[in-house]
Amino acid sequence: MSEQTLAEAWGLVPAVLGIVAVGLVLGLVVAAVDRVVVSGAPRAAVEPIRSSARLLFEQRRTTLAPDRLLWRIGCVAVPTLALLSLAVVPVGGRTLWSTSADLVWFNAMEALLWAAVWLVGWGPNAVHALTGGYRFLAQGLAYELPLMFALITAGLAAGSLRATDIFATQENLWFVVTMPVAFVVFVASAAAFAFWGPFAAPAGPDIAGGVASELSGVDRLLVEAGRVVFLGASAAMAAALFLGGDSGPWLPGPLWHLLKTLAVVAALVWVGRRMPVLRPDRTVEVGWMVLVPLTLLQALVVAVLVLNGFYA
Amino acid sequence: MLSDLSGWAIAAVAALGVLSVAAGVAVFVVDSMARATFALLASFLAVAGILLALDLVYLAVVTALMMTIEMAIMAVFMIMFMMNPAGLMPMTMVHNAKGSAVTGAGAFVVLVVGIWTIDWPTRDASRPADSTRQLGEAIMGSHMLVMLVIGIGLFTTILAGTVLATSRGRYDRFGADLTAKRPDDPVPGGLPR
């Protein structure tokens, strides 16, 4: 595998534009699959494009005395962070930029997303939006630590935090075989960071749409796009970290990665849309009493395997 | 020391340094908890950017990660303990102005005198190929004791802070003679206990 990054291979500007395009397409795919699963009609796949175009031209409404600066920052930050997290996800075997701390970068973008979504809830000076923002924070307290342990488990097995190294270590054996708990926690946390599916309480109908309740026009488009792009980026990252990335017979590597990403998206949407929404006040104990010990145990098992030279 | 940095990196460090100080000042100028919190976050992110410009990727990213989580937790604590939970009303971010001004000026003087008078050691080795690995080996090796002490200290502080702040103890949860089978909590945590 080449050690070049996408930015070195294509030049900085084309590489950045390419990653943005990949992110938007991934987001569109997630939204389309979501619509099809929810409505049961394949025709619904074009619905995201239609509603995006409508939101683009919709006039923005506002609230009484909003904190406009923070609100705008939050709305712009959500899709920006989703795209930034894609910078360390291998696309065609290369990442946009490669550092010795790719996994921590991905995690940092998620943490910033945490703050950004709270801002989206805070900005409009409205009770439902603020409630949604705080629900998002409360949920995050439950899954942030298990997610960190899950991410670090993949890095532990590869002996590197660099995404392309983790990619390369799985030539023979997919990480999901030895770390199923980490895989499930990672995918579930991705859904939770996009407050989607069973983790959609921050935008729940019981609080009139929560964080998204006062969003309109471009603002709503940005936040919704950020959610689906982040789900797509996380699916691609899950395929890279746990499902062997681009390893597979016959077909070229990047195509395998794409297929695995699509499979993760389909499975995530199919399972996620069949589960009831979790109450945010019922997640913290599960996260800390069940998931933290489980992920720690998972990391221990992997560490012992590493010491025995299992992954070498 | 600055000689092995490119002109771009030096410019970035200078610009981000100014930005971090400006955002730090903004913390005390704005009139809402949310704006103060996020001004502080902006200041920390500028510091993370400086570390990035100095090619210390892990430190940069982990600074951004930890500080962001810290600010989010601060927002949670805001509703838990503040007299104005939502923070929607304008309020001053300055308390004990005279005392803090004296403390701040004193700390500034001590730091500046220290920075300019200490005979800093010069680097004897070449730059490591991978600063993340070097950092990990230092934390897990020669500096492990320091890290453990700091870690336990932080953990104790968190526990002490929570114990001091909460009004409920084990007698509220398990009854006066601590014999209740299930704790009596105002909010169920999620597990069937």
XYZ file of N, CA and C in Angstrom, chain B residues 6-163:
474
model
N 8.901 26.217 9.318
C 8.748 27.000 8.098
C 8.127 28.355 8.436
N 8.234 29.288 7.496
C 7.646 30.612 7.697
C 6.161 30.539 7.935
N 5.498 29.616 7.224
C 4.048 29.449 7.381
C 3.704 29.043 8.796
N 4.497 28.091 9.338
C 4.203 27.592 10.678
C 4.354 28.708 11.704
N 5.434 29.515 11.552
C 5.648 30.609 12.506
C 4.500 31.610 12.426
N 4.081 31.921 11.181
C 2.973 32.862 11.012
C 1.701 32.309 11.653
N 1.472 30.996 11.445
C 0.266 30.378 12.000
C 0.308 30.407 13.519
N 1.476 30.097 14.099
C 1.598 30.107 15.559
C 1.307 31.504 16.102
N 1.868 32.532 15.437
C 1.650 33.904 15.900
C 0.171 34.280 15.807
N -0.448 33.998 14.644
C -1.845 34.385 14.450
C -2.750 33.653 15.442
N -2.514 32.338 15.603
C -3.355 31.560 16.519
C -3.127 31.976 17.963
N -1.882 32.383 18.276
C -1.606 32.860 19.621
C -2.419 34.099 19.942
N -2.443 35.057 18.991
C -3.243 36.270 19.175
C -4.715 35.900 19.317
N -5.163 34.955 18.452
C -6.567 34.541 18.484
C -6.929 33.920 19.833
N -6.023 33.085 20.361
C -6.344 32.414 21.628
C -6.433 33.423 22.768
N -5.538 34.431 22.753
C -5.603 35.463 23.801
C -6.884 36.289 23.655
N -7.203 36.632 22.386
C -8.409 37.437 22.159
C -9.648 36.688 22.622
N -9.713 35.382 22.288
C -10.871 34.590 22.706
C -10.901 34.465 24.228
N -9.707 34.376 24.833
C -9.640 34.309 26.290
C -10.178 35.583 26.932
N -9.859 36.739 26.325
C -10.397 38.003 26.836
C -11.919 38.033 26.673
N -12.369 37.505 25.526
C -13.804 37.527 25.244
C -14.599 36.789 26.317
N -13.987 35.767 26.948
C -14.682 35.002 27.986
C -15.245 35.936 29.054
N -14.481 37.004 29.373
C -14.890 37.883 30.471
C -15.658 39.109 29.988
N -15.717 39.278 28.661
C -16.396 40.453 28.123
C -17.853 40.135 27.810
N -18.114 38.911 27.320
C -19.474 38.571 26.901
C -20.373 38.465 28.133
N -21.691 38.455 27.894
C -22.617 38.491 29.029
C -23.499 37.255 29.111
N -23.077 36.135 28.488
C -23.873 34.921 28.666
C -22.953 33.740 28.894
N -23.449 32.773 29.703
C -22.665 31.589 30.000
C -22.291 30.842 28.727
N -23.245 30.748 27.791
C -22.981 29.976 26.574
C -21.856 30.625 25.774
N -21.936 31.960 25.620
C -20.893 32.629 24.836
C -19.547 32.539 25.526
N -19.545 32.667 26.868
C -18.279 32.559 27.597
C -17.685 31.159 27.418
N -18.559 30.120 27.536
C -18.088 28.743 27.365
C -17.446 28.547 26.004
N -18.116 29.052 24.966
C -17.607 28.789 23.632
C -16.465 29.714 23.242
N -16.369 30.883 23.892
C -15.172 31.702 23.696
C -13.959 30.973 24.274
N -14.162 30.354 25.433
C -13.081 29.578 26.053
C -12.697 28.402 25.161
N -13.713 27.741 24.581
C -13.434 26.625 23.674
C -12.643 27.118 22.462
N -13.038 28.285 21.924
C -12.307 28.836 20.771
C -10.852 29.076 21.136
N -10.629 29.574 22.354
C -9.257 29.826 22.799
C -8.459 28.520 22.835
N -9.066 27.464 23.395
C -8.381 26.167 23.467
C -8.142 25.592 22.077
N -9.119 25.775 21.178
C -8.947 25.253 19.821
C -7.806 25.973 19.116
N -7.642 27.282 19.408
C -6.511 28.011 18.828
C -5.197 27.424 19.340
N -5.156 27.066 20.621
C -3.951 26.426 21.167
C -3.707 25.084 20.482
N -4.794 24.326 20.252
C -4.665 23.062 19.528
C -4.099 23.306 18.133
N -4.547 24.407 17.498
C -4.014 24.761 16.180
C -2.523 25.059 16.232
N -2.085 25.730 17.321
C -0.650 26.013 17.484
C 0.126 24.700 17.558
N -0.384 23.752 18.352
C 0.295 22.453 18.474
C 0.358 21.751 17.120
N -0.733 21.899 16.353
C -0.768 21.293 15.017
C 0.305 21.915 14.128
N 0.439 23.251 14.215
C 1.454 23.937 13.410
C 2.858 23.510 13.816
N 3.030 23.143 15.100
C 4.337 22.679 15.569
C 4.536 21.193 15.276
N 3.586 20.578 14.538
C 3.702 19.184 14.115
C 3.563 18.216 15.288
N 2.830 18.604 16.306
C 2.556 17.692 17.423
C 1.100 17.253 17.314
N 0.842 16.362 16.338
C -0.546 16.091 15.961
C -1.345 15.516 17.121
N -0.749 14.514 17.809
C -1.526 13.856 18.864
C -1.919 14.846 19.952
N -0.933 15.650 20.394
C -1.232 16.628 21.450
C -2.300 17.605 20.987
N -2.208 18.024 19.708
C -3.177 18.977 19.174
C -4.575 18.378 19.197
N -4.701 17.174 18.654
C -6.027 16.571 18.518
C -6.609 16.242 19.889
N -5.736 15.769 20.793
C -6.242 15.389 22.104
C -6.629 16.645 22.904
N -5.932 17.758 22.672
C -6.334 19.015 23.310
C -7.732 19.418 22.842
N -7.933 19.376 21.520
C -9.248 19.726 20.981
C -10.316 18.797 21.557
N -10.008 17.496 21.598
C -10.971 16.502 22.076
C -11.345 16.743 23.536
N -10.324 16.830 24.389
C -10.602 16.936 25.818
C -11.283 18.261 26.162
N -10.820 19.344 25.546
C -11.385 20.652 25.878
C -12.829 20.759 25.406
N -13.126 20.160 24.251
C -14.505 20.207 23.768
C -15.427 19.456 24.718
N -14.990 18.248 25.117
C -15.813 17.469 26.045
C -15.972 18.237 27.345
N -14.870 18.867 27.786
C -14.916 19.631 29.031
C -15.967 20.740 28.955
N -15.986 21.453 27.835
C -16.947 22.551 27.688
C -18.375 22.007 27.642
N -18.558 20.842 26.983
C -19.898 20.257 26.924
C -20.350 19.853 28.332
N -19.421 19.259 29.104
C -19.762 18.877 30.480
C -20.082 20.131 31.289
N -19.346 21.207 30.991
C -19.596 22.460 31.703
C -21.023 22.924 31.446
N -21.500 22.731 30.211
C -22.877 23.101 29.908
C -23.845 22.253 30.723
N -23.499 20.975 30.933
C -24.356 20.117 31.759
C -24.362 20.616 33.201
N -23.172 20.935 33.721
C -23.080 21.430 35.094
C -23.820 22.752 35.254
N -23.873 23.505 34.147
C -24.552 24.795 34.175
C -26.013 24.612 34.592
N -26.686 23.602 33.984
C -28.086 23.420 34.388
C -28.182 22.735 35.726
N -27.145 21.987 36.123
C -27.254 21.269 37.383
C -27.134 22.220 38.568
N -26.223 23.160 38.509
C -25.851 23.869 39.729
C -26.034 25.376 39.690
N -26.349 25.960 38.535
C -26.344 27.422 38.509
C -27.673 28.027 38.916
N -27.606 29.261 39.429
C -28.826 29.919 39.876
C -29.701 30.272 38.680
N -29.104 30.336 37.503
C -29.830 30.719 36.300
C -29.612 29.605 35.289
N -30.330 28.460 35.492
C -29.938 27.222 34.831
C -29.815 27.328 33.322
N -30.795 27.911 32.671
C -30.714 27.942 31.219
C -29.644 28.918 30.769
N -29.319 29.908 31.603
C -28.300 30.868 31.221
C -28.778 31.839 30.168
N -30.107 31.911 29.970
C -30.606 32.749 28.886
C -30.607 34.232 29.248
N -30.612 34.550 30.554
C -30.581 35.956 30.941
C -29.161 36.476 30.892
N -28.951 37.718 30.451
C -27.595 38.274 30.454
C -27.043 38.325 31.876
N -25.783 37.995 32.033
C -25.175 38.064 33.356
C -23.692 38.365 33.200
N -23.115 38.961 34.224
C -21.705 39.309 34.105
C -20.844 38.073 34.318
N -19.717 38.024 33.614
C -18.815 36.890 33.725
C -17.653 37.203 34.669
N -17.722 38.351 35.350
C -16.617 38.774 36.211
C -17.090 38.779 37.660
N -16.352 38.101 38.501
C -16.629 38.151 39.933
C -15.337 38.542 40.641
N -15.457 39.223 41.764
C -14.286 39.599 42.559
C -13.237 40.269 41.670
N -13.648 41.353 40.982
C -12.823 41.934 39.921
C -11.434 42.332 40.413
N -11.387 42.989 41.594
C -10.081 43.476 42.062
C -9.141 42.312 42.365
N -9.648 41.342 43.143
C -8.818 40.208 43.538
C -8.305 39.439 42.335
N -9.208 39.213 41.343
C -8.777 38.420 40.188
C -7.800 39.210 39.332
N -7.977 40.547 39.272
C -7.016 41.349 38.503
C -5.621 41.239 39.122
N -5.562 41.316 40.448
C -4.263 41.202 41.129
C -3.650 39.824 40.886
N -4.483 38.767 41.046
C -3.990 37.405 40.829
C -3.486 37.234 39.405
N -4.290 37.728 38.446
C -3.913 37.589 37.038
C -2.612 38.295 36.736
N -2.497 39.546 37.191
C -1.262 40.302 36.927
C -0.068 39.609 37.576
N -0.270 39.096 38.815
C 0.821 38.390 39.493
C 1.267 37.166 38.713
N 0.280 36.348 38.252
C 0.624 35.144 37.492
C 1.355 35.508 36.214
N 0.893 36.589 35.560
C 1.528 37.027 34.310
C 2.989 37.387 34.562
N 3.223 38.169 35.613
C 4.599 38.586 35.917
C 5.484 37.368 36.194
N 4.979 36.444 37.032
C 5.767 35.246 37.375
C 6.125 34.466 36.110
N 5.113 34.268 35.230
C 5.352 33.483 34.018
C 6.362 34.169 33.111
N 6.190 35.501 32.902
C 7.090 36.211 31.985
C 8.520 36.196 32.527
N 8.654 36.474 33.834
C 9.998 36.450 34.424
C 10.610 35.061 34.274
N 9.785 34.032 34.536
C 10.277 32.665 34.412
C 10.727 32.352 33.004
N 9.872 32.718 32.021
C 10.175 32.386 30.628
C 11.487 33.031 30.189
N 11.716 34.291 30.608
C 12.889 34.997 30.089
C 14.145 34.769 30.909
N 14.010 34.290 32.151
C 15.219 34.137 32.967
C 15.704 32.696 33.063
N 14.797 31.729 32.872
C 15.238 30.328 32.991
C 16.198 29.992 31.850
N 17.241 29.260 32.192
C 18.204 28.825 31.187
C 17.676 27.543 30.553
N 16.852 27.710 29.511
C 16.189 26.548 28.917
C 17.214 25.600 28.322
N 17.013 24.280 28.470
C 17.952 23.328 27.862
C 17.811 23.336 26.340
N 18.904 23.123 25.664
C 18.836 23.008 24.205
C 18.589 21.552 23.846
N 17.971 21.338 22.707
C 17.652 19.970 22.309
C 18.928 19.260 21.869
N 19.161 18.064 22.446
C 20.389 17.365 22.096
C 20.141 16.288 21.045
N 18.899 15.837 20.897
C 18.638 14.800 19.902
C 17.933 15.414 18.696
N 17.892 14.663 17.613
C 17.169 15.150 16.448
C 15.679 14.934 16.663
N 14.867 15.550 15.809
C 13.414 15.413 15.975
C 12.995 13.971 15.745
N 12.076 13.457 16.574
C 11.646 12.078 16.381
C 10.814 11.957 15.114
N 10.858 10.772 14.514
C 10.075 10.561 13.296
C 8.584 10.608 13.627
N 8.214 10.089 14.784
C 6.806 9.989 15.146
C 6.633 10.502 16.571
N 6.170 11.747 16.692
C 6.073 12.344 18.032
C 5.020 11.644 18.879
N 3.996 11.029 18.226
C 2.958 10.331 18.980
C 3.546 9.137 19.716
N 4.393 8.354 18.995
C 5.002 7.180 19.611
C 5.923 7.602 20.753
N 6.689 8.682 20.511
C 7.620 9.144 21.550
C 6.838 9.560 22.805
N 5.733 10.254 22.573
C 4.908 10.691 23.700
C 4.353 9.494 24.467
N 3.854 8.508 23.715
C 3.294 7.318 24.347
C 4.333 6.585 25.170
N 5.561 6.474 24.623
C 6.611 5.779 25.361
C 6.997 6.553 26.623
N 6.974 7.890 26.535
C 7.304 8.688 27.718
C 6.246 8.512 28.806
N 4.948 8.569 28.377
C 3.868 8.464 29.362
C 3.845 7.078 29.990
N 4.073 6.056 29.165
C 3.995 4.686 29.666
C 5.311 4.235 30.301
N 6.361 5.051 30.165
C 7.651 4.641 30.701
C 8.131 5.564 31.799
N 9.021 6.488 31.403
C 9.719 7.283 32.409
C 8.784 8.208 33.183
N 7.658 8.622 32.587
C 6.785 9.583 33.256
C 5.504 8.943 33.782
N 5.505 7.638 33.900
C 4.269 6.959 34.281
C 3.818 7.358 35.684
N 4.777 7.461 36.601
C 4.420 7.791 37.987
C 3.696 9.132 38.053
N 4.249 10.125 37.327
C 3.628 11.452 37.309
C 2.201 11.352 36.781
N 2.041 10.625 35.665
C 0.719 10.513 35.054
C -0.261 9.837 35.998
N 0.202 8.802 36.698
C -0.686 8.091 37.618
C -1.124 9.001 38.752
N -0.144 9.746 39.314
C -0.477 10.644 40.421
C -1.484 11.692 39.968
N -1.227 12.282 38.785
C -2.148 13.297 38.274
C -3.518 12.689 38.029
N -3.532 11.475 37.438
C -4.799 10.821 37.123
C -5.628 10.586 38.381
N -4.973 10.040 39.414
C -5.694 9.769 40.664
C -6.145 11.074 41.304
N -5.282 12.107 41.242
C -5.647 13.411 41.784
C -6.885 13.971 41.111
N -6.913 13.886 39.764
C -8.071 14.389 39.015
C -9.325 13.623 39.386
N -9.179 12.298 39.464
C -10.328 11.447 39.755
C -10.896 11.776 41.140
N -9.983 11.943 42.114
C -10.428 12.285 43.463
C -11.149 13.621 43.458
N -10.620 14.582 42.699
C -11.248 15.900 42.643
C -12.659 15.807 42.091
N -12.813 14.998 41.029
C -14.137 14.854 40.416
C -15.107 14.258 41.427
N -14.657 13.182 42.108
C -15.536 12.546 43.097
C -15.889 13.531 44.206
N -14.857 14.236 44.730
C -15.097 15.171 45.824
C -16.060 16.268 45.383
N -15.865 16.786 44.189
C -16.734 17.845 43.684
C -18.175 17.388 43.608
N -18.374 16.172 43.073
C -19.733 15.661 42.943
C -20.354 15.431 44.315
N -19.570 14.855 45.244
C -20.094 14.577 46.583
C -20.486 15.883 47.283
